[in-house]
PDB file of C-alpha atoms in Angstrom:
ATOM      1  CA  UNK A  15      28.510  29.195   0.705  1.00  0.00           C
ATOM      2  CA  UNK A  16      30.381  28.353   3.866  1.00  0.00           C
ATOM      3  CA  UNK A  17      30.604  24.785   5.107  1.00  0.00           C
ATOM      4  CA  UNK A  18      28.558  25.653   8.188  1.00  0.00           C
ATOM      5  CA  UNK A  19      25.797  27.295   6.176  1.00  0.00           C
ATOM      6  CA  UNK A  20      25.622  24.338   3.843  1.00  0.00           C
ATOM      7  CA  UNK A  21      25.498  21.855   6.685  1.00  0.00           C
ATOM      8  CA  UNK A  22      22.814  23.817   8.524  1.00  0.00           C
ATOM      9  CA  UNK A  23      20.695  23.997   5.403  1.00  0.00           C
ATOM     10  CA  UNK A  24      21.260  20.301   4.894  1.00  0.00           C
ATOM     11  CA  UNK A  25      20.219  19.469   8.440  1.00  0.00           C
ATOM     12  CA  UNK A  26      17.040  21.484   8.034  1.00  0.00           C
ATOM     13  CA  UNK A  27      16.156  19.941   4.712  1.00  0.00           C
ATOM     14  CA  UNK A  28      17.184  16.454   5.832  1.00  0.00           C
ATOM     15  CA  UNK A  29      15.052  16.688   8.954  1.00  0.00           C
ATOM     16  CA  UNK A  30      12.005  17.569   6.884  1.00  0.00           C
ATOM     17  CA  UNK A  31      12.768  14.646   4.596  1.00  0.00           C
ATOM     18  CA  UNK A  32      13.181  12.332   7.565  1.00  0.00           C
ATOM     19  CA  UNK A  33       9.827  13.478   8.847  1.00  0.00           C
ATOM     20  CA  UNK A  34       8.265  12.406   5.593  1.00  0.00           C
ATOM     21  CA  UNK A  35       7.494  15.830   4.147  1.00  0.00           C
ATOM     22  CA  UNK A  36       9.639  16.458   1.103  1.00  0.00           C
ATOM     23  CA  UNK A  37      12.436  18.724   2.237  1.00  0.00           C
ATOM     24  CA  UNK A  38      14.030  18.824  -1.175  1.00  0.00           C
ATOM     25  CA  UNK A  39      11.117  20.746  -2.613  1.00  0.00           C
ATOM     26  CA  UNK A  40      12.009  23.678  -0.374  1.00  0.00           C
ATOM     27  CA  UNK A  41      15.761  23.413  -0.894  1.00  0.00           C
ATOM     28  CA  UNK A  42      15.616  24.454  -4.534  1.00  0.00           C
ATOM     29  CA  UNK A  43      13.668  27.689  -3.965  1.00  0.00           C
ATOM     30  CA  UNK A  44      15.791  28.466  -0.901  1.00  0.00           C
ATOM     31  CA  UNK A  45      18.885  28.363  -3.088  1.00  0.00           C
ATOM     32  CA  UNK A  46      17.212  30.517  -5.729  1.00  0.00           C
ATOM     33  CA  UNK A  47      15.741  33.081  -3.347  1.00  0.00           C
ATOM     34  CA  UNK A  48      18.577  33.377  -0.812  1.00  0.00           C
ATOM     35  CA  UNK A  49      21.709  32.331  -2.656  1.00  0.00           C
ATOM     36  CA  UNK A  50      20.943  33.729  -6.086  1.00  0.00           C
ATOM     37  CA  UNK A  51      21.333  30.456  -7.942  1.00  0.00           C
ATOM     38  CA  UNK A  52      19.658  30.014 -11.294  1.00  0.00           C
ATOM     39  CA  UNK A  53      16.613  27.724 -11.101  1.00  0.00           C
ATOM     40  CA  UNK A  54      18.250  24.871 -13.012  1.00  0.00           C
ATOM     41  CA  UNK A  55      21.475  25.225 -11.033  1.00  0.00           C
ATOM     42  CA  UNK A  56      19.523  25.051  -7.768  1.00  0.00           C
ATOM     43  CA  UNK A  57      17.730  21.961  -9.012  1.00  0.00           C
ATOM     44  CA  UNK A  58      21.085  20.400  -9.816  1.00  0.00           C
ATOM     45  CA  UNK A  59      22.272  20.971  -6.261  1.00  0.00           C
ATOM     46  CA  UNK A  60      19.060  19.487  -4.861  1.00  0.00           C
ATOM     47  CA  UNK A  61      19.304  16.428  -7.094  1.00  0.00           C
ATOM     48  CA  UNK A  62      22.920  15.738  -6.278  1.00  0.00           C
ATOM     49  CA  UNK A  63      22.715  16.408  -2.545  1.00  0.00           C
ATOM     50  CA  UNK A  64      19.887  13.905  -2.241  1.00  0.00           C
ATOM     51  CA  UNK A  65      21.766  11.117  -4.022  1.00  0.00           C
ATOM     52  CA  UNK A  66      23.659   9.815  -0.958  1.00  0.00           C
ATOM     53  CA  UNK A  67      20.463   9.963   1.090  1.00  0.00           C
ATOM     54  CA  UNK A  68      18.594   8.089  -1.620  1.00  0.00           C
ATOM     55  CA  UNK A  69      21.275   5.398  -1.706  1.00  0.00           C
ATOM     56  CA  UNK A  70      21.067   4.795   2.023  1.00  0.00           C
ATOM     57  CA  UNK A  71      17.278   4.969   2.139  1.00  0.00           C
ATOM     58  CA  UNK A  72      16.963   2.519  -0.756  1.00  0.00           C
ATOM     59  CA  UNK A  73      19.304   0.091   0.961  1.00  0.00           C
ATOM     60  CA  UNK A  74      17.320   0.239   4.191  1.00  0.00           C
ATOM     61  CA  UNK A  75      14.005  -0.123   2.390  1.00  0.00           C
ATOM     62  CA  UNK A  76      15.269  -3.135   0.438  1.00  0.00           C
ATOM     63  CA  UNK A  77      16.449  -4.792   3.619  1.00  0.00           C
ATOM     64  CA  UNK A  78      13.067  -4.151   5.217  1.00  0.00           C
ATOM     65  CA  UNK A  79      11.316  -5.668   2.200  1.00  0.00           C
ATOM     66  CA  UNK A  80       9.564  -2.438   1.284  1.00  0.00           C
ATOM     67  CA  UNK A  81      10.579  -2.474  -2.362  1.00  0.00           C
ATOM     68  CA  UNK A  82       8.285  -4.133  -4.870  1.00  0.00           C
ATOM     69  CA  UNK A  83      10.685  -4.884  -7.693  1.00  0.00           C
ATOM     70  CA  UNK A  84       8.035  -6.495  -9.868  1.00  0.00           C
ATOM     71  CA  UNK A  85       6.043  -3.276 -10.092  1.00  0.00           C
ATOM     72  CA  UNK A  86       8.968  -0.947  -9.604  1.00  0.00           C
ATOM     73  CA  UNK A  87      11.083  -2.077 -12.507  1.00  0.00           C
ATOM     74  CA  UNK A  88       8.537  -0.983 -15.089  1.00  0.00           C
ATOM     75  CA  UNK A  89       7.989   2.357 -13.452  1.00  0.00           C
ATOM     76  CA  UNK A  90      11.755   2.774 -13.354  1.00  0.00           C
ATOM     77  CA  UNK A  91      12.014   2.059 -17.071  1.00  0.00           C
ATOM     78  CA  UNK A  92       9.596   4.894 -17.790  1.00  0.00           C
ATOM     79  CA  UNK A  93      11.141   7.068 -15.157  1.00  0.00           C
ATOM     80  CA  UNK A  94      14.657   6.890 -16.550  1.00  0.00           C
ATOM     81  CA  UNK A  95      13.424   7.735 -20.039  1.00  0.00           C
ATOM     82  CA  UNK A  96      11.317  10.569 -18.663  1.00  0.00           C
ATOM     83  CA  UNK A  97      14.258  11.926 -16.715  1.00  0.00           C
ATOM     84  CA  UNK A  98      16.435  12.024 -19.828  1.00  0.00           C
ATOM     85  CA  UNK A  99      13.870  14.171 -21.595  1.00  0.00           C
ATOM     86  CA  UNK A 100      12.972  16.289 -18.604  1.00  0.00           C
ATOM     87  CA  UNK A 101      16.546  17.007 -17.626  1.00  0.00           C
ATOM     88  CA  UNK A 102      17.506  17.935 -21.149  1.00  0.00           C
ATOM     89  CA  UNK A 103      14.549  20.306 -21.280  1.00  0.00           C
ATOM     90  CA  UNK A 104      15.610  21.884 -17.993  1.00  0.00           C
ATOM     91  CA  UNK A 105      19.041  22.679 -19.425  1.00  0.00           C
ATOM     92  CA  UNK A 106      17.600  24.556 -22.402  1.00  0.00           C
ATOM     93  CA  UNK A 107      14.565  26.216 -20.835  1.00  0.00           C
ATOM     94  CA  UNK A 108      14.729  29.946 -19.981  1.00  0.00           C
ATOM     95  CA  UNK A 109      15.390  30.504 -16.278  1.00  0.00           C
ATOM     96  CA  UNK A 110      12.253  32.493 -15.482  1.00  0.00           C
ATOM     97  CA  UNK A 111      10.054  29.952 -17.241  1.00  0.00           C
ATOM     98  CA  UNK A 112      11.521  27.062 -15.280  1.00  0.00           C
ATOM     99  CA  UNK A 113      11.108  29.065 -12.086  1.00  0.00           C
ATOM    100  CA  UNK A 114       7.438  29.659 -12.830  1.00  0.00           C
ATOM    101  CA  UNK A 115       6.901  26.007 -13.692  1.00  0.00           C
ATOM    102  CA  UNK A 116       8.498  25.032 -10.407  1.00  0.00           C
ATOM    103  CA  UNK A 117       6.368  27.572  -8.588  1.00  0.00           C
ATOM    104  CA  UNK A 118       3.142  26.195 -10.043  1.00  0.00           C
ATOM    105  CA  UNK A 119       4.212  22.652  -9.226  1.00  0.00           C
ATOM    106  CA  UNK A 120       4.993  23.627  -5.631  1.00  0.00           C
ATOM    107  CA  UNK A 121       1.672  25.453  -5.372  1.00  0.00           C
ATOM    108  CA  UNK A 122      -0.201  22.362  -6.495  1.00  0.00           C
ATOM    109  CA  UNK A 123       1.683  20.134  -4.067  1.00  0.00           C
ATOM    110  CA  UNK A 124       1.186  22.609  -1.204  1.00  0.00           C
ATOM    111  CA  UNK A 125      -2.558  22.806  -1.749  1.00  0.00           C
ATOM    112  CA  UNK A 126      -2.766  19.025  -2.051  1.00  0.00           C
ATOM    113  CA  UNK A 127      -0.843  18.604   1.213  1.00  0.00           C
ATOM    114  CA  UNK A 128      -3.020  21.029   3.156  1.00  0.00           C
ATOM    115  CA  UNK A 129      -6.242  19.546   1.822  1.00  0.00           C
ATOM    116  CA  UNK A 130      -5.319  15.874   2.358  1.00  0.00           C
ATOM    117  CA  UNK A 131      -3.779  16.556   5.753  1.00  0.00           C
ATOM    118  CA  UNK A 132      -7.147  17.515   7.166  1.00  0.00           C
ATOM    119  CA  UNK A 133      -8.251  13.906   6.801  1.00  0.00           C
ATOM    120  CA  UNK A 134      -5.498  12.743   9.138  1.00  0.00           C
ATOM    121  CA  UNK A 135      -5.919  12.315  12.854  1.00  0.00           C
ATOM    122  CA  UNK A 136      -4.136  14.638  15.226  1.00  0.00           C
ATOM    123  CA  UNK A 137      -1.940  11.837  16.495  1.00  0.00           C
ATOM    124  CA  UNK A 138       1.526  11.080  15.260  1.00  0.00           C
ATOM    125  CA  UNK A 139       3.066   9.764  13.142  1.00  0.00           C
ATOM    126  CA  UNK A 140       3.115  11.193   9.625  1.00  0.00           C
ATOM    127  CA  UNK A 141       2.600   7.916   7.794  1.00  0.00           C
TER     128      UNK A 141
ATOM    129  CA  UNK B  25      -1.071  -3.256 -22.042  1.00  0.00           C
ATOM    130  CA  UNK B  26      -0.987  -3.837 -18.305  1.00  0.00           C
ATOM    131  CA  UNK B  27       2.582  -2.596 -18.334  1.00  0.00           C
ATOM    132  CA  UNK B  28       1.380   0.725 -19.728  1.00  0.00           C
ATOM    133  CA  UNK B  29       0.243   2.240 -16.433  1.00  0.00           C
ATOM    134  CA  UNK B  30       3.545   1.761 -14.591  1.00  0.00           C
ATOM    135  CA  UNK B  31       5.536   2.947 -17.587  1.00  0.00           C
ATOM    136  CA  UNK B  32       3.417   6.078 -18.034  1.00  0.00           C
ATOM    137  CA  UNK B  33       3.572   6.789 -14.318  1.00  0.00           C
ATOM    138  CA  UNK B  34       7.323   6.472 -14.576  1.00  0.00           C
ATOM    139  CA  UNK B  35       7.533   8.728 -17.609  1.00  0.00           C
ATOM    140  CA  UNK B  36       5.660  11.512 -15.852  1.00  0.00           C
ATOM    141  CA  UNK B  37       7.510  11.116 -12.553  1.00  0.00           C
ATOM    142  CA  UNK B  38      10.852  10.907 -14.313  1.00  0.00           C
ATOM    143  CA  UNK B  39      10.003  13.865 -16.479  1.00  0.00           C
ATOM    144  CA  UNK B  40       9.263  15.933 -13.391  1.00  0.00           C
ATOM    145  CA  UNK B  41      12.471  14.743 -11.776  1.00  0.00           C
ATOM    146  CA  UNK B  42      14.532  15.845 -14.726  1.00  0.00           C
ATOM    147  CA  UNK B  43      12.647  19.041 -15.393  1.00  0.00           C
ATOM    148  CA  UNK B  44      12.183  20.291 -11.825  1.00  0.00           C
ATOM    149  CA  UNK B  45      14.516  18.191  -9.701  1.00  0.00           C
ATOM    150  CA  UNK B  46      11.702  16.803  -7.583  1.00  0.00           C
ATOM    151  CA  UNK B  47      11.576  13.328  -6.082  1.00  0.00           C
ATOM    152  CA  UNK B  48       8.794  10.932  -5.367  1.00  0.00           C
ATOM    153  CA  UNK B  49       6.031  13.498  -5.062  1.00  0.00           C
ATOM    154  CA  UNK B  50       3.985  11.938  -7.793  1.00  0.00           C
ATOM    155  CA  UNK B  51       5.339   8.428  -7.351  1.00  0.00           C
ATOM    156  CA  UNK B  52       4.074   7.597  -3.878  1.00  0.00           C
ATOM    157  CA  UNK B  53       0.397   8.383  -4.514  1.00  0.00           C
ATOM    158  CA  UNK B  54       0.735   6.925  -8.011  1.00  0.00           C
ATOM    159  CA  UNK B  55       2.157   3.647  -6.750  1.00  0.00           C
ATOM    160  CA  UNK B  56      -0.434   3.311  -4.009  1.00  0.00           C
ATOM    161  CA  UNK B  57      -3.545   4.442  -5.885  1.00  0.00           C
ATOM    162  CA  UNK B  58      -2.930   3.208  -9.409  1.00  0.00           C
ATOM    163  CA  UNK B  59      -0.658   0.254  -8.785  1.00  0.00           C
ATOM    164  CA  UNK B  60      -2.247  -0.795  -5.506  1.00  0.00           C
ATOM    165  CA  UNK B  61       0.887  -0.923  -3.412  1.00  0.00           C
ATOM    166  CA  UNK B  62       0.495  -0.644   0.333  1.00  0.00           C
ATOM    167  CA  UNK B  63       1.709   2.634   1.819  1.00  0.00           C
ATOM    168  CA  UNK B  64       5.062   1.410   3.144  1.00  0.00           C
ATOM    169  CA  UNK B  65       5.820  -0.436  -0.086  1.00  0.00           C
ATOM    170  CA  UNK B  66       4.810   2.612  -2.095  1.00  0.00           C
ATOM    171  CA  UNK B  67       7.313   4.679  -0.130  1.00  0.00           C
ATOM    172  CA  UNK B  68      10.118   2.154  -0.343  1.00  0.00           C
ATOM    173  CA  UNK B  69       9.584   1.413  -4.017  1.00  0.00           C
ATOM    174  CA  UNK B  70       9.362   5.126  -4.835  1.00  0.00           C
ATOM    175  CA  UNK B  71      12.762   5.764  -3.266  1.00  0.00           C
ATOM    176  CA  UNK B  72      14.236   2.813  -5.125  1.00  0.00           C
ATOM    177  CA  UNK B  73      12.902   4.214  -8.397  1.00  0.00           C
ATOM    178  CA  UNK B  74      14.028   7.767  -7.663  1.00  0.00           C
ATOM    179  CA  UNK B  75      17.617   6.685  -7.210  1.00  0.00           C
ATOM    180  CA  UNK B  76      18.450   5.693 -10.822  1.00  0.00           C
ATOM    181  CA  UNK B  77      16.116   8.445 -12.048  1.00  0.00           C
ATOM    182  CA  UNK B  78      17.925  11.165 -10.111  1.00  0.00           C
ATOM    183  CA  UNK B  79      21.262   9.766 -11.237  1.00  0.00           C
ATOM    184  CA  UNK B  80      20.224  10.176 -14.835  1.00  0.00           C
ATOM    185  CA  UNK B  81      18.926  13.709 -14.256  1.00  0.00           C
ATOM    186  CA  UNK B  82      22.116  14.554 -12.391  1.00  0.00           C
ATOM    187  CA  UNK B  83      24.347  13.305 -15.189  1.00  0.00           C
ATOM    188  CA  UNK B  84      22.415  15.166 -17.861  1.00  0.00           C
ATOM    189  CA  UNK B  85      22.785  18.372 -15.838  1.00  0.00           C
ATOM    190  CA  UNK B  86      26.431  17.618 -15.137  1.00  0.00           C
ATOM    191  CA  UNK B  87      27.286  17.086 -18.780  1.00  0.00           C
ATOM    192  CA  UNK B  88      25.280  19.961 -20.203  1.00  0.00           C
ATOM    193  CA  UNK B  89      25.554  22.754 -17.655  1.00  0.00           C
ATOM    194  CA  UNK B  90      27.630  21.437 -14.798  1.00  0.00           C
ATOM    195  CA  UNK B  91      26.460  21.129 -11.210  1.00  0.00           C
ATOM    196  CA  UNK B  92      27.645  23.132  -8.201  1.00  0.00           C
ATOM    197  CA  UNK B  93      29.084  20.184  -6.329  1.00  0.00           C
ATOM    198  CA  UNK B  94      30.717  22.481  -3.817  1.00  0.00           C
ATOM    199  CA  UNK B  95      27.368  23.469  -2.357  1.00  0.00           C
ATOM    200  CA  UNK B  96      25.924  20.009  -2.929  1.00  0.00           C
ATOM    201  CA  UNK B  97      28.374  18.090  -0.775  1.00  0.00           C
ATOM    202  CA  UNK B  98      27.959  20.488   2.139  1.00  0.00           C
ATOM    203  CA  UNK B  99      24.188  20.203   2.007  1.00  0.00           C
ATOM    204  CA  UNK B 100      24.443  16.425   1.581  1.00  0.00           C
ATOM    205  CA  UNK B 101      26.611  16.126   4.689  1.00  0.00           C
ATOM    206  CA  UNK B 102      24.034  18.038   6.743  1.00  0.00           C
ATOM    207  CA  UNK B 103      21.244  16.151   5.038  1.00  0.00           C
ATOM    208  CA  UNK B 104      22.439  12.779   6.266  1.00  0.00           C
ATOM    209  CA  UNK B 105      22.432  14.036   9.844  1.00  0.00           C
ATOM    210  CA  UNK B 106      19.101  15.770   9.341  1.00  0.00           C
ATOM    211  CA  UNK B 107      17.549  12.605   7.967  1.00  0.00           C
ATOM    212  CA  UNK B 108      18.424  10.720  11.123  1.00  0.00           C
ATOM    213  CA  UNK B 109      17.052  13.527  13.296  1.00  0.00           C
ATOM    214  CA  UNK B 110      13.839  13.686  11.303  1.00  0.00           C
ATOM    215  CA  UNK B 111      13.327   9.940  11.428  1.00  0.00           C
ATOM    216  CA  UNK B 112      13.751   9.993  15.204  1.00  0.00           C
ATOM    217  CA  UNK B 113      11.377  12.938  15.606  1.00  0.00           C
ATOM    218  CA  UNK B 114       8.731  11.334  13.443  1.00  0.00           C
ATOM    219  CA  UNK B 115       6.758   9.604  16.164  1.00  0.00           C
ATOM    220  CA  UNK B 116       6.500  12.728  18.297  1.00  0.00           C
ATOM    221  CA  UNK B 117       4.999  15.107  15.809  1.00  0.00           C
ATOM    222  CA  UNK B 118       1.280  15.022  14.976  1.00  0.00           C
ATOM    223  CA  UNK B 119       0.769  14.206  11.318  1.00  0.00           C
ATOM    224  CA  UNK B 120      -1.972  16.665  10.504  1.00  0.00           C
ATOM    225  CA  UNK B 121      -0.184  19.604  12.103  1.00  0.00           C
ATOM    226  CA  UNK B 122       3.074  18.854  10.340  1.00  0.00           C
ATOM    227  CA  UNK B 123       1.642  18.345   6.894  1.00  0.00           C
ATOM    228  CA  UNK B 124      -0.625  21.392   7.143  1.00  0.00           C
ATOM    229  CA  UNK B 125       2.264  23.565   8.228  1.00  0.00           C
ATOM    230  CA  UNK B 126       4.525  22.240   5.520  1.00  0.00           C
ATOM    231  CA  UNK B 127       1.785  22.614   2.924  1.00  0.00           C
ATOM    232  CA  UNK B 128       1.274  26.247   3.876  1.00  0.00           C
ATOM    233  CA  UNK B 129       5.013  26.861   3.707  1.00  0.00           C
ATOM    234  CA  UNK B 130       5.105  25.396   0.213  1.00  0.00           C
ATOM    235  CA  UNK B 131       2.175  27.550  -0.886  1.00  0.00           C
ATOM    236  CA  UNK B 132       3.841  30.712   0.394  1.00  0.00           C
ATOM    237  CA  UNK B 133       7.146  29.916  -1.291  1.00  0.00           C
ATOM    238  CA  UNK B 134       5.320  28.930  -4.463  1.00  0.00           C
ATOM    239  CA  UNK B 135       3.446  32.206  -4.578  1.00  0.00           C
ATOM    240  CA  UNK B 136       6.709  34.060  -4.244  1.00  0.00           C
ATOM    241  CA  UNK B 137       8.106  32.210  -7.256  1.00  0.00           C
ATOM    242  CA  UNK B 138       4.952  32.472  -9.334  1.00  0.00           C
ATOM    243  CA  UNK B 139       4.318  36.155  -8.656  1.00  0.00           C
ATOM    244  CA  UNK B 140       7.912  37.287  -9.169  1.00  0.00           C
ATOM    245  CA  UNK B 141       8.396  39.685 -12.042  1.00  0.00           C
ATOM    246  CA  UNK B 142      10.107  38.030 -14.988  1.00  0.00           C
TER     247      UNK B 142
END
C-alpha cells in the first residue's frame, strides 16, 4: 500500500471517528475487501492504527474531566482480561469464520445505529 | 457483587476488542445505561478503557501472528488528521442523517461479509 493510499484511507476513517461514528469498524472490512488482507490481519492494522488516536483522545478527555476512573477501573480490569482471551481466539480462529463473526457484529451495529438514529432530531451535532 | 456489572461489561467489551478489533461500540451504551454515566463521561471513560484494552489485543496479535505495521502507520498518520477534520465538522452535520447513513453503510458492508462464499 502506498503512503498516499494509506494516508487517504486514514483521513477518511479518522474523519468518521472524529464525527463520532466508529470509523474503525469500516476500516477492517475495507482492508479485507479491497486490499486482500486476512480478517485477523486487517483487525491488527485497525487496532494498531487507532492506538495513537486513542492516546491523544484519552489525554484530552482526562483533561476535560470526562473520565470516571472510579467506574472505569473495574471495567478496564474485565476488559483487559477479555481482550487477552478474545485476541488469542482471533489468532487461532479460521479466517472465514472470523470474517462471518465480524459481519454479523457489523450487521447488528448497523441496524442498531439506523433504528436509534431515528429518535434524534435533525439538528447537529451527533452527540 | 456491585463490582460484577462493570467487570462483566469489561469482559464482553474486551473480548470483542480482542476477537474483532472493535472499540467502544458496546462500552459507551453499557457505561451510560448500566453504569449510569452521563453521555460525555461515558464517551471519555470508554476511550480511556479502550486504550489499555487495545494495547493488550495488539500485543497478543503482534506476538502470535505479527501485525502489518507498514500499513498501520500510514493509516494512523492520516487518521490523526482525519480526527481533527471530523471533530471540526461535527457541529455542521445533522446527527440523524449522519448516523442513518453510516448505519446503512455498515449494513451493506456487513451483508457483503456475511453472504460471501466460504
